[in-house]
Amino acid sequence: MPTFHERREETIEILSIVPTQGPGGIIAPSCTAAISLAVDEINSGTGILGREIRLTTIDGGRPPHEVATEIEAFLATGMVGAITGWHTSAVRRAVARAAAGRVPYLYATDHEGLPDERPGVLLVGEHPDHQTVPAAAWMARELGVRRWAVIGNDYIWPRQTAHALRRALPAPADIVLERYVPLGTTDFHAFLDEPALLFADAVLVLMVGADTARFNRQFTATGLPTVLPRLSPAVDENVLLSAGPKANDNLYVASGFFLDDHTADGRDRRARYRRHQGSFAPALTTFSNSAYEAVHLLGALADTVGTLDVETLSARLADGITLDGPTTRHGFTGNQAVGPAYLARADGVDFDIIDKLP
């Protein structure tokens, strides 16, 4: 009788969407390596539903319609079991339309949480009301921040996150400056030279990867970090490293996926990653950790419910479900994964976790 690893025809094809170009491209090597660890951990056991995972990586750094077209072609074969992704919300919404609820689609980064999400889309990252908004409230309480300036890339997630912050502030006018720039922007002086910036107490940065790193370097050159803290829910260690230690002064980051080396779980996951990928592998970061968790959540969800059928999964998720597995997300309420969120302050090219967010 063939062994589990010999039954290659009995596999589950998972499409993994990760940007390998554009501003999110600096995150791709870490995400791909972390996903590889998750796949090997699952395949070293019983796989998903007793079947081995086979992974195909899709470049999510292209225009959304191009990514969606490629996903549609794969789905047309009838051989795809699930999709996972770390990429922009603009890509997610295009892919979700193409997938049309045919397979579960675990989205591994922050989202805007609109009520019109397509069937089968499971949100592993956080809604702004559970991450950015409580982080801003912490800064108001602890740092006296009242007025905000916002800069973001020009697509749905930054705009909706800023809208969530505006709803939560005492007065809408407490956002004194709000600007959106194209993905791949290299010059932020129009924002940095805006007189209204001087009336802000803090800056909310809602940009992707390399764009955030470039902005932080230019922001630091103005001398503003000494008096104007920044908050972002979209920074990982790769972004810190790309910007350089000096550009990260007075930068606060909210996330549910920090790897805390002060805990046994955090140390153990880093050790497993190093054994699997070697000493010169890309760093295991906040973003790649979320991609790792998405794959494990997919496995735990499928094995708990007994299927990857979207209609059956949705029925079980409607009432909430608790899952076992090596993740900080311990289940789902509806299509939203449930787990803690934290606030950290950048310390050079690493993070110092300073509080748990309510």
Tab-separated table of C-alpha atoms in Angstrom:
chain	number	residue	atom	x	y	z
A	1	MET	CA	0.000	0.000	0.000
A	2	PRO	CA	1.501	3.399	-0.923
A	3	THR	CA	2.526	5.681	1.918
A	4	PHE	CA	1.006	9.115	2.455
A	5	HIS	CA	3.943	10.840	0.758
A	6	GLU	CA	3.802	8.451	-2.215
A	7	ARG	CA	0.145	9.200	-2.998
A	8	ARG	CA	1.014	12.326	-4.975
A	9	GLU	CA	-2.206	12.092	-6.975
A	10	GLU	CA	-4.193	12.530	-3.763
A	11	THR	CA	-3.205	16.123	-3.141
A	12	ILE	CA	-4.920	19.384	-2.345
A	13	GLU	CA	-3.824	22.214	-4.603
A	14	ILE	CA	-3.501	25.532	-2.745
A	15	LEU	CA	-2.903	28.772	-4.604
A	16	SER	CA	-0.723	31.147	-2.565
A	17	ILE	CA	-0.935	34.782	-3.687
A	18	VAL	CA	2.092	36.848	-2.620
A	19	PRO	CA	3.418	40.037	-4.294
A	20	THR	CA	6.783	39.436	-5.924
A	21	GLN	CA	6.913	42.917	-7.476
A	22	GLY	CA	5.818	46.429	-6.586
A	23	PRO	CA	6.051	47.961	-3.103
A	24	GLY	CA	4.935	44.712	-1.456
A	25	GLY	CA	7.733	42.774	-3.133
A	26	ILE	CA	10.135	43.283	-0.229
A	27	ILE	CA	7.857	41.059	1.851
A	28	ALA	CA	7.607	38.150	-0.619
A	29	PRO	CA	10.752	36.158	0.322
A	30	SER	CA	9.775	36.068	4.004
A	31	CYS	CA	6.177	35.126	3.237
A	32	THR	CA	7.156	32.386	0.788
A	33	ALA	CA	9.624	30.865	3.251
A	34	ALA	CA	7.130	30.950	6.135
A	35	ILE	CA	4.398	29.395	3.990
A	36	SER	CA	6.830	26.640	3.003
A	37	LEU	CA	7.386	25.862	6.686
A	38	ALA	CA	3.637	25.643	7.327
A	39	VAL	CA	3.119	23.352	4.325
A	40	ASP	CA	5.930	21.025	5.390
A	41	GLU	CA	4.634	20.914	8.973
A	42	ILE	CA	1.170	19.933	7.760
A	43	ASN	CA	2.475	17.436	5.202
A	44	SER	CA	4.726	15.800	7.803
A	45	GLY	CA	1.531	14.875	9.638
A	46	THR	CA	-1.721	13.829	8.011
A	47	GLY	CA	-1.967	16.711	5.565
A	48	ILE	CA	-5.365	18.358	5.123
A	49	LEU	CA	-8.283	15.939	5.111
A	50	GLY	CA	-5.725	13.146	4.844
A	51	ARG	CA	-4.234	14.575	1.669
A	52	GLU	CA	-0.876	16.200	1.014
A	53	ILE	CA	-0.743	19.914	0.149
A	54	ARG	CA	0.684	20.993	-3.173
A	55	LEU	CA	1.378	24.717	-3.371
A	56	THR	CA	1.406	27.031	-6.386
A	57	THR	CA	2.587	30.618	-5.843
A	58	ILE	CA	0.868	33.436	-7.755
A	59	ASP	CA	2.386	36.924	-8.103
A	60	GLY	CA	-0.023	39.254	-6.290
A	61	GLY	CA	1.993	42.391	-7.047
A	62	ARG	CA	0.441	42.824	-10.502
A	63	PRO	CA	-2.730	44.826	-11.260
A	64	PRO	CA	-5.755	43.198	-9.590
A	65	HIS	CA	-7.436	42.151	-12.848
A	66	GLU	CA	-4.311	40.307	-13.980
A	67	VAL	CA	-4.109	38.338	-10.737
A	68	ALA	CA	-7.827	37.549	-10.895
A	69	THR	CA	-7.530	36.325	-14.498
A	70	GLU	CA	-4.784	33.866	-13.557
A	71	ILE	CA	-6.744	32.638	-10.537
A	72	GLU	CA	-9.813	32.145	-12.752
A	73	ALA	CA	-7.756	29.986	-15.120
A	74	PHE	CA	-6.559	27.763	-12.291
A	75	LEU	CA	-10.052	27.443	-10.822
A	76	ALA	CA	-11.425	26.449	-14.219
A	77	THR	CA	-9.402	23.228	-14.000
A	78	GLY	CA	-11.489	22.108	-11.021
A	79	MET	CA	-8.305	21.018	-9.232
A	80	VAL	CA	-7.879	23.894	-6.751
A	81	GLY	CA	-8.879	23.245	-3.150
A	82	ALA	CA	-8.189	26.623	-1.532
A	83	ILE	CA	-6.513	30.027	-1.870
A	84	THR	CA	-4.393	31.910	0.642
A	85	GLY	CA	-2.991	35.383	0.164
A	86	TRP	CA	-0.919	38.228	1.577
A	87	HIS	CA	-1.537	41.156	-0.790
A	88	THR	CA	-3.609	44.305	-1.119
A	89	SER	CA	-7.360	44.467	-0.563
A	90	ALA	CA	-7.749	45.643	-4.153
A	91	VAL	CA	-6.337	42.307	-5.303
A	92	ARG	CA	-8.465	40.433	-2.753
A	93	ARG	CA	-11.694	41.922	-4.017
A	94	ALA	CA	-10.822	41.122	-7.655
A	95	VAL	CA	-9.805	37.564	-6.790
A	96	ALA	CA	-12.916	37.060	-4.645
A	97	ARG	CA	-15.099	38.015	-7.607
A	98	ALA	CA	-13.222	35.542	-9.817
A	99	ALA	CA	-13.378	32.773	-7.206
A	100	ALA	CA	-17.120	33.338	-6.721
A	101	GLY	CA	-17.219	31.228	-3.569
A	102	ARG	CA	-15.943	28.049	-5.261
A	103	VAL	CA	-13.121	27.477	-2.745
A	104	PRO	CA	-12.178	28.935	0.663
A	105	TYR	CA	-9.901	31.972	0.393
A	106	LEU	CA	-7.928	32.881	3.521
A	107	TYR	CA	-6.770	36.500	3.409
A	108	ALA	CA	-3.763	36.861	5.684
A	109	THR	CA	-3.386	40.600	6.244
A	110	ASP	CA	-5.387	43.580	7.512
A	111	HIS	CA	-8.642	44.347	5.783
A	112	GLU	CA	-11.326	47.034	5.707
A	113	GLY	CA	-14.130	44.682	6.783
A	114	LEU	CA	-16.894	45.815	4.480
A	115	PRO	CA	-20.195	43.915	4.765
A	116	ASP	CA	-20.255	42.873	1.094
A	117	GLU	CA	-17.438	40.324	1.363
A	118	ARG	CA	-17.863	37.424	-1.050
A	119	PRO	CA	-18.740	33.904	0.164
A	120	GLY	CA	-15.688	31.833	1.039
A	121	VAL	CA	-13.434	34.783	1.943
A	122	LEU	CA	-12.047	34.208	5.442
A	123	LEU	CA	-10.269	37.155	7.029
A	124	VAL	CA	-7.201	36.165	9.036
A	125	GLY	CA	-5.919	39.733	9.498
A	126	GLU	CA	-7.663	42.367	11.559
A	127	HIS	CA	-10.477	44.837	10.970
A	128	PRO	CA	-9.406	48.433	11.772
A	129	ASP	CA	-11.927	48.589	14.643
A	130	HIS	CA	-9.965	45.826	16.368
A	131	GLN	CA	-6.478	47.108	15.632
A	132	THR	CA	-5.913	50.631	14.264
A	133	VAL	CA	-8.734	52.298	16.192
A	134	PRO	CA	-7.754	50.901	19.639
A	135	ALA	CA	-4.100	51.696	18.874
A	136	ALA	CA	-5.075	55.311	18.159
A	137	ALA	CA	-7.068	55.357	21.402
A	138	TRP	CA	-3.971	54.119	23.268
A	139	MET	CA	-1.933	56.946	21.759
A	140	ALA	CA	-4.589	59.458	22.787
A	141	ARG	CA	-4.566	58.136	26.342
A	142	GLU	CA	-0.825	57.623	26.780
A	143	LEU	CA	0.700	60.258	24.490
A	144	GLY	CA	-2.001	62.941	24.391
A	145	VAL	CA	-2.614	62.511	20.646
A	146	ARG	CA	-5.840	64.231	19.545
A	147	ARG	CA	-5.360	65.427	15.959
A	148	TRP	CA	-4.215	63.157	13.153
A	149	ALA	CA	-2.678	63.438	9.702
A	150	VAL	CA	-3.260	60.466	7.395
A	151	ILE	CA	-1.229	59.343	4.415
A	152	GLY	CA	-2.106	56.186	2.516
A	153	ASN	CA	-1.870	54.433	-0.801
A	154	ASP	CA	-4.847	55.151	-3.003
A	155	TYR	CA	-7.017	52.056	-2.762
A	156	ILE	CA	-9.832	50.706	-0.622
A	157	TRP	CA	-8.029	49.539	2.550
A	158	PRO	CA	-6.287	52.840	3.436
A	159	ARG	CA	-9.398	54.880	2.698
A	160	GLN	CA	-11.703	52.643	4.724
A	161	THR	CA	-9.222	52.448	7.620
A	162	ALA	CA	-9.037	56.248	7.749
A	163	HIS	CA	-12.844	56.298	7.690
A	164	ALA	CA	-12.910	53.941	10.683
A	165	LEU	CA	-10.528	56.236	12.570
A	166	ARG	CA	-12.641	59.296	11.721
A	167	ARG	CA	-15.768	57.580	13.075
A	168	ALA	CA	-13.980	56.823	16.343
A	169	LEU	CA	-12.528	60.284	16.961
A	170	PRO	CA	-14.369	62.847	19.119
A	171	ALA	CA	-14.775	65.118	16.079
A	172	PRO	CA	-14.291	64.429	12.336
A	173	ALA	CA	-12.165	67.587	12.132
A	174	ASP	CA	-9.566	65.830	14.312
A	175	ILE	CA	-8.144	64.467	11.050
A	176	VAL	CA	-6.454	67.675	9.941
A	177	LEU	CA	-4.772	66.281	6.814
A	178	GLU	CA	-5.645	63.286	4.620
A	179	ARG	CA	-3.791	62.386	1.431
A	180	TYR	CA	-3.653	59.297	-0.811
A	181	VAL	CA	-0.862	58.496	-3.256
A	182	PRO	CA	-0.414	55.815	-5.942
A	183	LEU	CA	1.317	52.534	-5.129
A	184	GLY	CA	5.007	52.944	-5.926
A	185	THR	CA	5.188	56.640	-4.972
A	186	THR	CA	8.766	57.778	-4.318
A	187	ASP	CA	8.354	61.457	-3.376
A	188	PHE	CA	6.196	62.422	-0.384
A	189	HIS	CA	7.182	66.078	-0.084
A	190	ALA	CA	3.744	67.332	-1.134
A	191	PHE	CA	2.413	65.774	2.084
A	192	LEU	CA	5.437	66.616	4.235
A	193	ASP	CA	5.420	70.275	3.134
A	194	GLU	CA	1.692	70.683	3.748
A	195	PRO	CA	1.174	73.393	6.465
A	196	ALA	CA	-1.743	71.433	7.958
A	197	LEU	CA	0.723	68.738	9.039
A	198	LEU	CA	1.982	71.100	11.735
A	199	PHE	CA	-1.443	70.994	13.401
A	200	ALA	CA	-1.356	67.195	13.785
A	201	ASP	CA	-0.259	65.358	16.933
A	202	ALA	CA	0.498	62.102	15.067
A	203	VAL	CA	0.557	60.569	11.580
A	204	LEU	CA	-1.322	57.444	10.542
A	205	VAL	CA	0.649	55.700	7.763
A	206	LEU	CA	-1.439	53.362	5.585
A	207	MET	CA	0.938	52.317	2.839
A	208	VAL	CA	2.457	49.102	1.525
A	209	GLY	CA	5.978	47.789	1.998
A	210	ALA	CA	8.619	49.822	0.214
A	211	ASP	CA	6.329	52.873	0.023
A	212	THR	CA	6.203	52.983	3.830
A	213	ALA	CA	9.977	52.611	4.080
A	214	ARG	CA	10.561	55.485	1.634
A	215	PHE	CA	8.042	57.670	3.431
A	216	ASN	CA	9.678	57.011	6.806
A	217	ARG	CA	13.101	57.991	5.474
A	218	GLN	CA	11.767	61.242	4.031
A	219	PHE	CA	9.718	61.921	7.178
A	220	THR	CA	12.835	61.483	9.316
A	221	ALA	CA	14.800	63.906	7.147
A	222	THR	CA	12.336	66.654	8.128
A	223	GLY	CA	13.165	66.241	11.810
A	224	LEU	CA	9.502	65.595	12.634
A	225	PRO	CA	9.882	62.214	14.418
A	226	THR	CA	11.073	63.931	17.594
A	227	VAL	CA	7.692	65.649	18.030
A	228	LEU	CA	5.284	63.701	15.814
A	229	PRO	CA	4.775	59.961	16.413
A	230	ARG	CA	3.601	57.707	13.583
A	231	LEU	CA	1.213	54.776	13.791
A	232	SER	CA	0.880	52.035	11.183
A	233	PRO	CA	-0.843	48.638	11.075
A	234	ALA	CA	1.204	47.716	7.977
A	235	VAL	CA	4.866	47.520	8.972
A	236	ASP	CA	6.984	44.417	9.474
A	237	GLU	CA	10.659	43.842	10.142
A	238	ASN	CA	11.447	43.959	6.415
A	239	VAL	CA	9.971	47.450	6.216
A	240	LEU	CA	11.973	48.523	9.282
A	241	LEU	CA	15.159	47.132	7.763
A	242	SER	CA	14.519	48.787	4.404
A	243	ALA	CA	13.932	52.184	6.008
A	244	GLY	CA	16.929	51.937	8.339
A	245	PRO	CA	17.021	52.245	12.143
A	246	LYS	CA	17.007	56.059	12.286
A	247	ALA	CA	13.865	56.270	10.145
A	248	ASN	CA	11.957	54.142	12.656
A	249	ASP	CA	12.233	56.463	15.654
A	250	ASN	CA	8.885	57.158	17.346
A	251	LEU	CA	7.073	54.654	15.101
A	252	TYR	CA	4.250	52.588	16.615
A	253	VAL	CA	2.857	49.472	14.938
A	254	ALA	CA	-0.344	47.552	15.669
A	255	SER	CA	-0.526	43.865	14.765
A	256	GLY	CA	-1.859	40.509	15.871
A	257	PHE	CA	1.156	38.637	14.487
A	258	PHE	CA	4.229	39.833	16.367
A	259	LEU	CA	6.681	37.060	17.192
A	260	ASP	CA	7.536	37.594	20.850
A	261	ASP	CA	10.920	36.124	21.706
A	262	HIS	CA	10.039	36.474	25.402
A	263	THR	CA	7.493	33.644	25.070
A	264	ALA	CA	8.144	29.944	24.584
A	265	ASP	CA	5.815	29.852	21.563
A	266	GLY	CA	7.638	32.709	19.837
A	267	ARG	CA	11.089	31.225	20.466
A	268	ASP	CA	9.947	27.773	19.338
A	269	ARG	CA	8.463	29.046	16.074
A	270	ARG	CA	11.619	30.973	15.214
A	271	ALA	CA	13.712	27.885	16.012
A	272	ARG	CA	11.556	25.676	13.768
A	273	TYR	CA	11.807	28.255	11.005
A	274	ARG	CA	15.622	28.415	11.240
A	275	ARG	CA	15.922	24.622	11.203
A	276	HIS	CA	13.680	24.456	8.153
A	277	GLN	CA	15.063	27.398	6.147
A	278	GLY	CA	18.662	27.657	7.343
A	279	SER	CA	20.691	30.453	8.872
A	280	PHE	CA	20.601	32.737	5.824
A	281	ALA	CA	16.850	32.575	5.193
A	282	PRO	CA	14.712	35.715	4.963
A	283	ALA	CA	13.583	36.908	8.373
A	284	LEU	CA	10.432	35.428	9.907
A	285	THR	CA	8.477	38.670	10.275
A	286	THR	CA	5.103	39.954	11.390
A	287	PHE	CA	3.721	39.692	7.852
A	288	SER	CA	5.210	36.290	7.035
A	289	ASN	CA	3.968	34.980	10.378
A	290	SER	CA	0.415	35.920	9.359
A	291	ALA	CA	0.864	34.031	6.073
A	292	TYR	CA	2.165	31.013	8.017
A	293	GLU	CA	-0.862	31.112	10.316
A	294	ALA	CA	-3.295	31.326	7.377
A	295	VAL	CA	-2.100	27.967	6.030
A	296	HIS	CA	-2.359	26.302	9.448
A	297	LEU	CA	-5.810	27.822	9.981
A	298	LEU	CA	-6.924	26.385	6.661
A	299	GLY	CA	-5.767	22.937	7.745
A	300	ALA	CA	-7.337	23.160	11.194
A	301	LEU	CA	-10.626	24.458	9.791
A	302	ALA	CA	-10.871	21.771	7.113
A	303	ASP	CA	-10.047	18.957	9.523
A	304	THR	CA	-12.472	20.272	12.168
A	305	VAL	CA	-15.401	20.639	9.773
A	306	GLY	CA	-14.393	17.680	7.600
A	307	THR	CA	-14.513	19.463	4.256
A	308	LEU	CA	-13.315	22.422	2.195
A	309	ASP	CA	-16.791	22.941	0.750
A	310	VAL	CA	-17.544	26.656	1.107
A	311	GLU	CA	-21.250	26.285	1.828
A	312	THR	CA	-20.616	23.765	4.612
A	313	LEU	CA	-17.774	25.827	6.082
A	314	SER	CA	-19.898	28.981	6.039
A	315	ALA	CA	-22.726	27.240	7.886
A	316	ARG	CA	-20.349	26.091	10.639
A	317	LEU	CA	-18.610	29.474	10.854
A	318	ALA	CA	-21.882	31.385	11.192
A	319	ASP	CA	-22.121	30.419	14.863
A	320	GLY	CA	-18.386	30.699	15.539
A	321	ILE	CA	-15.859	27.895	15.750
A	322	THR	CA	-12.816	27.178	17.940
A	323	LEU	CA	-9.761	25.510	16.414
A	324	ASP	CA	-6.676	23.720	17.677
A	325	GLY	CA	-3.318	24.358	16.102
A	326	PRO	CA	-0.021	26.269	16.297
A	327	THR	CA	-1.556	29.708	15.707
A	328	THR	CA	-2.468	32.796	17.703
A	329	ARG	CA	-5.833	32.887	15.887
A	330	HIS	CA	-7.887	30.409	17.928
A	331	GLY	CA	-10.994	30.263	15.774
A	332	PHE	CA	-13.472	32.247	13.698
A	333	THR	CA	-16.529	34.342	14.398
A	334	GLY	CA	-18.313	34.338	11.079
A	335	ASN	CA	-15.599	34.931	8.486
A	336	GLN	CA	-13.272	36.805	10.874
A	337	ALA	CA	-10.439	34.969	12.625
A	338	VAL	CA	-10.322	35.679	16.351
A	339	GLY	CA	-7.146	36.420	18.266
A	340	PRO	CA	-5.243	39.077	20.208
A	341	ALA	CA	-3.805	42.320	18.840
A	342	TYR	CA	-0.840	44.211	20.235
A	343	LEU	CA	0.873	47.576	20.008
A	344	ALA	CA	4.628	47.740	19.572
A	345	ARG	CA	7.167	50.497	19.236
A	346	ALA	CA	9.910	50.157	16.658
A	347	ASP	CA	13.317	49.580	18.222
A	348	GLY	CA	15.836	49.976	15.436
A	349	VAL	CA	14.900	47.193	13.016
A	350	ASP	CA	12.884	45.171	15.524
A	351	PHE	CA	9.787	45.615	17.689
A	352	ASP	CA	9.284	46.183	21.390
A	353	ILE	CA	5.753	45.023	22.286
A	354	ILE	CA	4.386	47.539	24.765
A	355	ASP	CA	0.716	46.676	25.263
A	356	LYS	CA	-2.129	44.343	24.367
A	357	LEU	CA	-4.977	46.120	22.615
A	358	PRO	CA	-8.542	45.655	23.884
